[in-house]
PDB file of C-alpha atoms in Angstrom:
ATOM      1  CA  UNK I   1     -16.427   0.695   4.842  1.00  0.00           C
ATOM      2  CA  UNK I   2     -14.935  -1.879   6.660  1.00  0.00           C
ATOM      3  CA  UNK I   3     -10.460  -1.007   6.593  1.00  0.00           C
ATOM      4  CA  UNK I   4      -8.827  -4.769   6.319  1.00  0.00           C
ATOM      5  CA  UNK I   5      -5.123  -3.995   7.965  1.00  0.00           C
ATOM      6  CA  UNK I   6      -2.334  -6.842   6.382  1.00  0.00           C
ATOM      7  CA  UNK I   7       1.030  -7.724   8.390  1.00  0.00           C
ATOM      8  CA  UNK I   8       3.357  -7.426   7.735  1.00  0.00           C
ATOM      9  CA  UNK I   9       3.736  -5.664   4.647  1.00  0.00           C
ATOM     10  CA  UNK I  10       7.303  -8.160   3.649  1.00  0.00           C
ATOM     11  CA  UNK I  11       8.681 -10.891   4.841  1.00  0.00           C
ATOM     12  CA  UNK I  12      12.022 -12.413   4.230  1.00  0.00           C
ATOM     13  CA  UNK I  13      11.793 -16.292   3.897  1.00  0.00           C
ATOM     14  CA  UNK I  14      14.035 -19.222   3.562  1.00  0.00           C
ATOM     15  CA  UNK I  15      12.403 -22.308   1.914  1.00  0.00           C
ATOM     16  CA  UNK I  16      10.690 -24.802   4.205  1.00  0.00           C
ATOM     17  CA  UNK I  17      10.508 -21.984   6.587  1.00  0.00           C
ATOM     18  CA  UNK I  18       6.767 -21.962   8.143  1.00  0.00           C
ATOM     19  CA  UNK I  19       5.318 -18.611   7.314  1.00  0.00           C
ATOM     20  CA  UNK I  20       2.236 -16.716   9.242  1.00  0.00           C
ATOM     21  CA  UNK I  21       1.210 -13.168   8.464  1.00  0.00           C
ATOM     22  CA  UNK I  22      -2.107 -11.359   9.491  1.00  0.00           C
ATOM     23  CA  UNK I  23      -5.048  -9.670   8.573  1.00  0.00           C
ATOM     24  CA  UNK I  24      -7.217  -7.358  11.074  1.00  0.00           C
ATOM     25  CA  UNK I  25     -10.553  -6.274  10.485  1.00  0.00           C
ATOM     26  CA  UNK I  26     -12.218  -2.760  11.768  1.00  0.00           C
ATOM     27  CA  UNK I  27     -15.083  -4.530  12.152  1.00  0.00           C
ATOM     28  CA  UNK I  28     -16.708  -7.871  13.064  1.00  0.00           C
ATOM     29  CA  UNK I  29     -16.395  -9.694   9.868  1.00  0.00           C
ATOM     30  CA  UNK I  30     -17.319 -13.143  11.421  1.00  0.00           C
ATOM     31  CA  UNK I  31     -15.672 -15.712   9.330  1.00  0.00           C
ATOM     32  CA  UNK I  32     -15.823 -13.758   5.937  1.00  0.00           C
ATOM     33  CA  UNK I  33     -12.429 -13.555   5.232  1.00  0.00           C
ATOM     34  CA  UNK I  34     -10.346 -14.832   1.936  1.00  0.00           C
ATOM     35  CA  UNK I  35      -7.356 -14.975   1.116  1.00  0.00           C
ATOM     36  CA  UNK I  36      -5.571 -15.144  -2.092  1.00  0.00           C
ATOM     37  CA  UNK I  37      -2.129 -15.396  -3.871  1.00  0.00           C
ATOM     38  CA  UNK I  38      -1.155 -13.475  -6.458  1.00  0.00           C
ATOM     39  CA  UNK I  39       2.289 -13.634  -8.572  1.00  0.00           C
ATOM     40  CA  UNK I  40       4.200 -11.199 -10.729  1.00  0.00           C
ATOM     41  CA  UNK I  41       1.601 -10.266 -14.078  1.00  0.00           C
ATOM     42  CA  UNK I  42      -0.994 -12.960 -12.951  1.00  0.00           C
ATOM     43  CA  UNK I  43      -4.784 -12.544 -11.737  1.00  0.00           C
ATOM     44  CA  UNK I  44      -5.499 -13.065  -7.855  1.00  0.00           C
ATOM     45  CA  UNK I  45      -5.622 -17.241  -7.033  1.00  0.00           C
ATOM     46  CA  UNK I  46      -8.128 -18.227  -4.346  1.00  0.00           C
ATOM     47  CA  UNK I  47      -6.459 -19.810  -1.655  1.00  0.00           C
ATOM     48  CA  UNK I  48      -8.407 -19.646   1.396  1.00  0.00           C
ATOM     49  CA  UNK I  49     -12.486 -18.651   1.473  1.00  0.00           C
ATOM     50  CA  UNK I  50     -14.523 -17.989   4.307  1.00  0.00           C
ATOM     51  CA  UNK I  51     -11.417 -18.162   7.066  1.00  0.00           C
ATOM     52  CA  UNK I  52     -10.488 -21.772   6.948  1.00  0.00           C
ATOM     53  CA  UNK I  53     -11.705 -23.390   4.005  1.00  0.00           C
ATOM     54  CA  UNK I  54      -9.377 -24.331   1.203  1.00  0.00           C
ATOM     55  CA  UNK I  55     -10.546 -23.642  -2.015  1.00  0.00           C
ATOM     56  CA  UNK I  56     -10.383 -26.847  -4.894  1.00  0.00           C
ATOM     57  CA  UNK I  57      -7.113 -28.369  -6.101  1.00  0.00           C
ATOM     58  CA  UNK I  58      -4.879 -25.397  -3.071  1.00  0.00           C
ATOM     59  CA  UNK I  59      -2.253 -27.759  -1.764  1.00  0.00           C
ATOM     60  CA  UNK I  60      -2.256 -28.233   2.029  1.00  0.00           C
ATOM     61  CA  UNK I  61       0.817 -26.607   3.069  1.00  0.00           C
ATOM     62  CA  UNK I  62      -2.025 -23.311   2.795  1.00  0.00           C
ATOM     63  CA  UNK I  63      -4.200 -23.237   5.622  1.00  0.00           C
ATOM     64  CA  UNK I  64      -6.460 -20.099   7.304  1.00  0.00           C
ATOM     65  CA  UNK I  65      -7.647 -19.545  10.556  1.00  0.00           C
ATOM     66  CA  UNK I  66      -9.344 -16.854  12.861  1.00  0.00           C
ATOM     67  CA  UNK I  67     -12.537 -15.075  13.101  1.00  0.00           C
ATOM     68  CA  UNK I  68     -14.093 -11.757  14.202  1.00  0.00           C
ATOM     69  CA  UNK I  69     -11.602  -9.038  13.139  1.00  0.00           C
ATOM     70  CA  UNK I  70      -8.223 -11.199  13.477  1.00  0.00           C
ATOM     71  CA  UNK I  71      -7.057 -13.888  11.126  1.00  0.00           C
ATOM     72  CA  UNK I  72      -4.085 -15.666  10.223  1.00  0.00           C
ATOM     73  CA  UNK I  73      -3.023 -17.169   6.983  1.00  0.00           C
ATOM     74  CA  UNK I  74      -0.035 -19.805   7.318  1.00  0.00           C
ATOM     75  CA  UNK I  75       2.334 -21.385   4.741  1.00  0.00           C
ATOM     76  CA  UNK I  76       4.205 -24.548   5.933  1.00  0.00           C
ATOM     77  CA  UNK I  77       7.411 -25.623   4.008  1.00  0.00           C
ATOM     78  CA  UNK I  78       7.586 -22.267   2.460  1.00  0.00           C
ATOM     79  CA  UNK I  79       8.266 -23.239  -1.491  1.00  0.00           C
ATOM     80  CA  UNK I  80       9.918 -21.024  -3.700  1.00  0.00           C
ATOM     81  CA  UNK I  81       7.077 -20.732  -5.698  1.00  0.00           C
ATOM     82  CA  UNK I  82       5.284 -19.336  -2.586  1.00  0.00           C
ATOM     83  CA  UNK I  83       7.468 -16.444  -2.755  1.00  0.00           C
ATOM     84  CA  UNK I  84       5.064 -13.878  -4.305  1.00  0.00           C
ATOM     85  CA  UNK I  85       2.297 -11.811  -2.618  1.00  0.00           C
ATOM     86  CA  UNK I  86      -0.687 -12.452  -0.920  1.00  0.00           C
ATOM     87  CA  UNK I  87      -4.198 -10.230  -0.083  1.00  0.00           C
ATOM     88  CA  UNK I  88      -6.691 -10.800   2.569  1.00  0.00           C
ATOM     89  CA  UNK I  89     -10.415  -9.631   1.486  1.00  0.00           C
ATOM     90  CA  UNK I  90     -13.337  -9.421   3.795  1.00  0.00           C
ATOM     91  CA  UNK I  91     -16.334 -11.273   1.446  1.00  0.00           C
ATOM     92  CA  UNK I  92     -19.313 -11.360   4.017  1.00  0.00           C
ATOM     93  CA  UNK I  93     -20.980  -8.066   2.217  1.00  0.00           C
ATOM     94  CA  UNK I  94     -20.638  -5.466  -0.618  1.00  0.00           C
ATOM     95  CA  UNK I  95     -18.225  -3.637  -0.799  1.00  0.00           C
ATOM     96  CA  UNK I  96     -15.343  -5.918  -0.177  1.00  0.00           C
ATOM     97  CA  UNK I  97     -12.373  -4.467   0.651  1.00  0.00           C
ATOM     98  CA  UNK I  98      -9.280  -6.078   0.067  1.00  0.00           C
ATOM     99  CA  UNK I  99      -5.806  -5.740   2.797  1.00  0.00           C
ATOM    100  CA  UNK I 100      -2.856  -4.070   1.794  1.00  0.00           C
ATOM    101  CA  UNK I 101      -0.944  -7.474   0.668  1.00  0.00           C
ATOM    102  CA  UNK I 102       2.155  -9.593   1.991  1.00  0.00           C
ATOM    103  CA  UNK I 103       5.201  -9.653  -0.210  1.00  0.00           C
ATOM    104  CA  UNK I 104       7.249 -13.154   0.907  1.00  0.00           C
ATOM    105  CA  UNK I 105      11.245 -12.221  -0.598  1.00  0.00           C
ATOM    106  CA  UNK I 106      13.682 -14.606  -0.514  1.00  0.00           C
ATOM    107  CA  UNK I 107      15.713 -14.191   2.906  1.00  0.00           C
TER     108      UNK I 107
ATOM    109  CA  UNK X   1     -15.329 -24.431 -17.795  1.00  0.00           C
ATOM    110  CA  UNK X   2     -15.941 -21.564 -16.904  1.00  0.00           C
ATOM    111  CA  UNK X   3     -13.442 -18.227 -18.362  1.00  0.00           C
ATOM    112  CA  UNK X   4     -13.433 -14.654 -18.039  1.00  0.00           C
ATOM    113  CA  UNK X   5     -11.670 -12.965 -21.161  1.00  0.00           C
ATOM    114  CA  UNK X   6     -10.952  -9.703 -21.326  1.00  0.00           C
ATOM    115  CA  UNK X   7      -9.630  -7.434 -23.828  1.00  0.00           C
ATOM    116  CA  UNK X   8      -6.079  -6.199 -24.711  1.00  0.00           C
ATOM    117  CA  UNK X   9      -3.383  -3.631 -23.351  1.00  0.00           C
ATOM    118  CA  UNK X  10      -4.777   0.521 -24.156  1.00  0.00           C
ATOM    119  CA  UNK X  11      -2.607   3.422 -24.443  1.00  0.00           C
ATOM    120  CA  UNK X  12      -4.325   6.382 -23.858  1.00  0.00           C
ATOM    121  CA  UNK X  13      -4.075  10.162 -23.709  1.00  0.00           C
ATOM    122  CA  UNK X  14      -4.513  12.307 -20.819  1.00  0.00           C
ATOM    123  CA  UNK X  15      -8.489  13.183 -20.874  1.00  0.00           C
ATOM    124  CA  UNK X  16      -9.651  10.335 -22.897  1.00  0.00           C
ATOM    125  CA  UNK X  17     -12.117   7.668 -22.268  1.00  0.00           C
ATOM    126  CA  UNK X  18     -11.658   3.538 -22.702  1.00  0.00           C
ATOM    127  CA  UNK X  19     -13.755   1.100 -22.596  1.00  0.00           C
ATOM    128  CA  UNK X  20     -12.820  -2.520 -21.860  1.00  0.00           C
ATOM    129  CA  UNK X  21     -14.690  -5.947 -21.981  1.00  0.00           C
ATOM    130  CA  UNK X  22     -15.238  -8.856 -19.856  1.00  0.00           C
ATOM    131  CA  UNK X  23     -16.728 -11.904 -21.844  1.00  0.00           C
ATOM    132  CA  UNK X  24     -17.784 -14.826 -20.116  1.00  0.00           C
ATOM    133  CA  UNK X  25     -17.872 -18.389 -20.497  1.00  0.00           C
ATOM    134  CA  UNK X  26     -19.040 -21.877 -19.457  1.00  0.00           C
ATOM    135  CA  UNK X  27     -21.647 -20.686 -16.927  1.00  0.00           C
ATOM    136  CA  UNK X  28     -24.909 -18.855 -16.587  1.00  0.00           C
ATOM    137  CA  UNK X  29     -23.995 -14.870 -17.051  1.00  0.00           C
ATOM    138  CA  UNK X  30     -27.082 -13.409 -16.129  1.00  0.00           C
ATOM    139  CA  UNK X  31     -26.980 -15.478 -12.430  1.00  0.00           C
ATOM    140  CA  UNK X  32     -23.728 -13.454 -10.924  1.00  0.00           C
ATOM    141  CA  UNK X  33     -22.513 -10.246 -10.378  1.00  0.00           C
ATOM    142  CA  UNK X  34     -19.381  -8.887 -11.873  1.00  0.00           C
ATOM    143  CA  UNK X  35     -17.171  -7.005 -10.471  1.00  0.00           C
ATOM    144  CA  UNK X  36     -14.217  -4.882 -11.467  1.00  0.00           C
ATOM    145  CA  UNK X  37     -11.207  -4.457  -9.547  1.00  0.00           C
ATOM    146  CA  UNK X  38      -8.110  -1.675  -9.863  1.00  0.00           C
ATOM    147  CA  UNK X  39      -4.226  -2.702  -9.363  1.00  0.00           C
ATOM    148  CA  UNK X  40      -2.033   0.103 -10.176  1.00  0.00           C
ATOM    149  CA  UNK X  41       1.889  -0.709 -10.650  1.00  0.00           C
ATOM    150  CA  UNK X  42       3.360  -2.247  -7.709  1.00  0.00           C
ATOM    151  CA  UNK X  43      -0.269  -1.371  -5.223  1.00  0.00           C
ATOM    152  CA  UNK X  44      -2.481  -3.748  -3.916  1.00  0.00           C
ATOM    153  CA  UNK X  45      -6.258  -4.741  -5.114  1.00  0.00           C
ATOM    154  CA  UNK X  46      -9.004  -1.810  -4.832  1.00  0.00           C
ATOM    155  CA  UNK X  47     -12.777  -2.668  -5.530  1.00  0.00           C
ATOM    156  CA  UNK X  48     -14.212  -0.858  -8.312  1.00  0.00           C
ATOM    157  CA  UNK X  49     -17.864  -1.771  -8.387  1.00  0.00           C
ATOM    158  CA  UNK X  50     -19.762  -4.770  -9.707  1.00  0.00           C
ATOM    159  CA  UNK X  51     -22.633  -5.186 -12.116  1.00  0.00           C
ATOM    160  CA  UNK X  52     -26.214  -7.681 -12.140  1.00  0.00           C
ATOM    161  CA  UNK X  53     -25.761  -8.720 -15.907  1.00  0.00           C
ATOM    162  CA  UNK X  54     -29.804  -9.736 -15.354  1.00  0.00           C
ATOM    163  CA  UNK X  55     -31.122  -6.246 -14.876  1.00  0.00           C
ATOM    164  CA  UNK X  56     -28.255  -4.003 -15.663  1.00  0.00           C
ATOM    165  CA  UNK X  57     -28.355  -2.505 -11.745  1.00  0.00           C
ATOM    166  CA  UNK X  58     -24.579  -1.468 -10.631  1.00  0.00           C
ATOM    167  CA  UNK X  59     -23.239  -0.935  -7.450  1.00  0.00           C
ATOM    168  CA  UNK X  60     -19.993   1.466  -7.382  1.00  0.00           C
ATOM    169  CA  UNK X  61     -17.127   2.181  -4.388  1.00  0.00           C
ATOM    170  CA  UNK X  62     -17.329   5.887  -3.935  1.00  0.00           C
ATOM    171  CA  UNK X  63     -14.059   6.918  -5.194  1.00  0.00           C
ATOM    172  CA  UNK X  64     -14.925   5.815  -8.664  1.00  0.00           C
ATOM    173  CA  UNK X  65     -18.560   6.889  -9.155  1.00  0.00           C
ATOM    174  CA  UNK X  66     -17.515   9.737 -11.391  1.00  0.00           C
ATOM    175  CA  UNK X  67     -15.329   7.511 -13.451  1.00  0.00           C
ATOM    176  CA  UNK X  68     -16.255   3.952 -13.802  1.00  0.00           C
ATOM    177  CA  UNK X  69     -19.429   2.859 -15.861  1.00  0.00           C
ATOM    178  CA  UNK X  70     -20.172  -1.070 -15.859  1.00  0.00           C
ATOM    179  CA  UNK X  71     -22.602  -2.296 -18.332  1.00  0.00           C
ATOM    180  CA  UNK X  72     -23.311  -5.637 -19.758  1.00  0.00           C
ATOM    181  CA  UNK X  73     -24.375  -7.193 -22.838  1.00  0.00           C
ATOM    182  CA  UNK X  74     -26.350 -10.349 -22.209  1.00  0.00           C
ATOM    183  CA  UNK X  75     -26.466 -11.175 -26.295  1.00  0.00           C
ATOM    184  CA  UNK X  76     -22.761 -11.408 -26.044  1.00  0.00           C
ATOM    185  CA  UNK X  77     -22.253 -12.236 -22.377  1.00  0.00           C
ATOM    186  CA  UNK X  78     -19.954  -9.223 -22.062  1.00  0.00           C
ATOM    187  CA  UNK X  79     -19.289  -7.129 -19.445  1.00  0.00           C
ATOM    188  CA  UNK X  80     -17.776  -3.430 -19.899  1.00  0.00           C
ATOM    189  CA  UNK X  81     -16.242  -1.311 -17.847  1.00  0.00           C
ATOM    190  CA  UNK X  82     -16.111   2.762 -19.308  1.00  0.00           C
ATOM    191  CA  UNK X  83     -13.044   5.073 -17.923  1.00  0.00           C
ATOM    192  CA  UNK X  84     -13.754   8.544 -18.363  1.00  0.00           C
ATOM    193  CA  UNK X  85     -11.739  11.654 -18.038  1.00  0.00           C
ATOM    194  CA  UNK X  86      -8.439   9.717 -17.653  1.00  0.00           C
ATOM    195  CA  UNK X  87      -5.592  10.993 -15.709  1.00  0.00           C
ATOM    196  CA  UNK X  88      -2.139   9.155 -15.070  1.00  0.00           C
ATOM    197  CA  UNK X  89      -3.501   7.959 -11.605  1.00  0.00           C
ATOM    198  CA  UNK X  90      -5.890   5.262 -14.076  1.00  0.00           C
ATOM    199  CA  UNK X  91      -2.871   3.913 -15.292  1.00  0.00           C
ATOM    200  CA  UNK X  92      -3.128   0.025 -13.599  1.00  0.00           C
ATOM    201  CA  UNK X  93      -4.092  -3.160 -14.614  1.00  0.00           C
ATOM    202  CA  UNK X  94      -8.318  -3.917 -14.469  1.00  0.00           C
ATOM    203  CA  UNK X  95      -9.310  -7.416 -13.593  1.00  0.00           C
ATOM    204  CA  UNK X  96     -13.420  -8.269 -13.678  1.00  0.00           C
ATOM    205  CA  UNK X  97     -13.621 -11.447 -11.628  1.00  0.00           C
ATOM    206  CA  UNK X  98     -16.883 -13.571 -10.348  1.00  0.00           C
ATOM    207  CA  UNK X  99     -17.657 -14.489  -7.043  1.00  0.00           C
ATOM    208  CA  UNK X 100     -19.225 -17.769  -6.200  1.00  0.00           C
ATOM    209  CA  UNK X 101     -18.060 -18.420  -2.449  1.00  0.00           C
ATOM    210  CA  UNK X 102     -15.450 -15.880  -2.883  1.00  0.00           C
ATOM    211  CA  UNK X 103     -13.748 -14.371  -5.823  1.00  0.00           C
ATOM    212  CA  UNK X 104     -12.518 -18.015  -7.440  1.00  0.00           C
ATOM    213  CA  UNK X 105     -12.485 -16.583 -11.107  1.00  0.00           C
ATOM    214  CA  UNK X 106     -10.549 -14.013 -12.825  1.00  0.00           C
ATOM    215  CA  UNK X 107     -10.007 -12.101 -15.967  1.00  0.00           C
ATOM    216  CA  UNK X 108      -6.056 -11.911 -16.688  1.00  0.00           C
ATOM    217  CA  UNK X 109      -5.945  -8.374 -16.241  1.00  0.00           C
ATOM    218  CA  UNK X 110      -6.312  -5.245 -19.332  1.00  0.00           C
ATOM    219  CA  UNK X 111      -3.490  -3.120 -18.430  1.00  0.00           C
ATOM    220  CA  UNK X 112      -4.598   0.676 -19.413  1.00  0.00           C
ATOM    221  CA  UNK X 113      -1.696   3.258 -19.361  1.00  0.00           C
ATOM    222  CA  UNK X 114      -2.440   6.879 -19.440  1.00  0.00           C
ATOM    223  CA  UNK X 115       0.180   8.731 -21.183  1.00  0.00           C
ATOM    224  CA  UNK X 116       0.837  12.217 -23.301  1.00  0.00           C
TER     225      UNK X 116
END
């Protein structure tokens, strides 16, 4: 199975900070890579699907990029709300395998 | 709309088995897959499996072939998920969720603790 490698595993943050952590693929995933947001004793939230594209209603300050086996997810005038954790997950086949997760703490 | 509801909070003993539900809402269930995903306290997301509510064919991750078994009811638009032989290590919250371009709909989690 395909290993999706997250970094870093924390971050500490100051709000409005811009905010970029990674996700690395062991294998050629093309652009099959989401990415989601998840706070304390909630479900996963789509943010990003297929690499780039921002799923309906995720505000802008959320944007994806990268393809092959390195991508970057990017927050831009960190909120505090943003300060929770987030997963990359290769999609492009079964089984998807999700990274390790980001944890964005208050700096 | 469409909702994924899933059944309460289980306390169970070392050994047992529990079986939790899935029921669907506001869209065709027989025309996606469900899948099942693990969180245990404090880890990330692990892929369980995921089911074809239209003929009942599963697909499972290796490390849980032995102890997950996903069924669904398409009378009730239910999907279950069976834990067998539970240990402490199955103690974690189970989400079933349903992929359209990616996983864009969740269950809120059915947090089963394993516990003498």
């Amino acid at each position: 199975d395909i290993v999706m490698t997250q970094s870093p595993t924390s971050m500490s943050i100051s709000v409005g900070d811009r905010v970029t952590m990674n996700c690395k693929a062991s294998q050629n995933v093309g652009s099959n890579v989401d990415w989601y947001q998840q706070k304390t004793g909630q479900s996963p939230k789509l943010l990003i699907y297929k690499a780039s594209n921002r799923y309906t209603g995720v505000p802008d300050r959320f944007t994806g990029s990268g393809s092959g086996t390195d991508f970057t997810f990017t927050i831009s005038n960190m909120q505090a709300e943003d300060l929770v954790v987030y997963y990359c997950m290769k999609s492009n086949s079964y089984p998807n395998t999700f990274g390790g997760g980001t944890k964005l703490e208050l700096k | 709309e469409v909702q994924l509801q899933q059944s309460g909070p289980e306390l169970q003993r070392p050994g047992a088995s529990v079986k939790l539900s899935c029921k669907a809402s506001g869209y065709p269930f027989t025309e996606y897959y469900m899948y099942w995903v693990k969180q245990r306290p404090k880890q990330g997301l692990e892929l369980i499996g995921r089911i074809d509510p239209e003929d009942g064919s599963t697909d499972y991750v290796e490390k849980f072939k032995n102890k997950a078994t996903l069924t669904a009811d398409t009378s009730s638009n239910t999907a279950y998920m069976q834990l067998s032989s539970l240990t402490s290590e199955d103690t974690a919250t189970y989400f079933c969720a349903r992929r359209v371009a990616a996983f864009a709909y969740w269950g809120q989690g059915a947090l089963v603790t394993v516990s003498s």
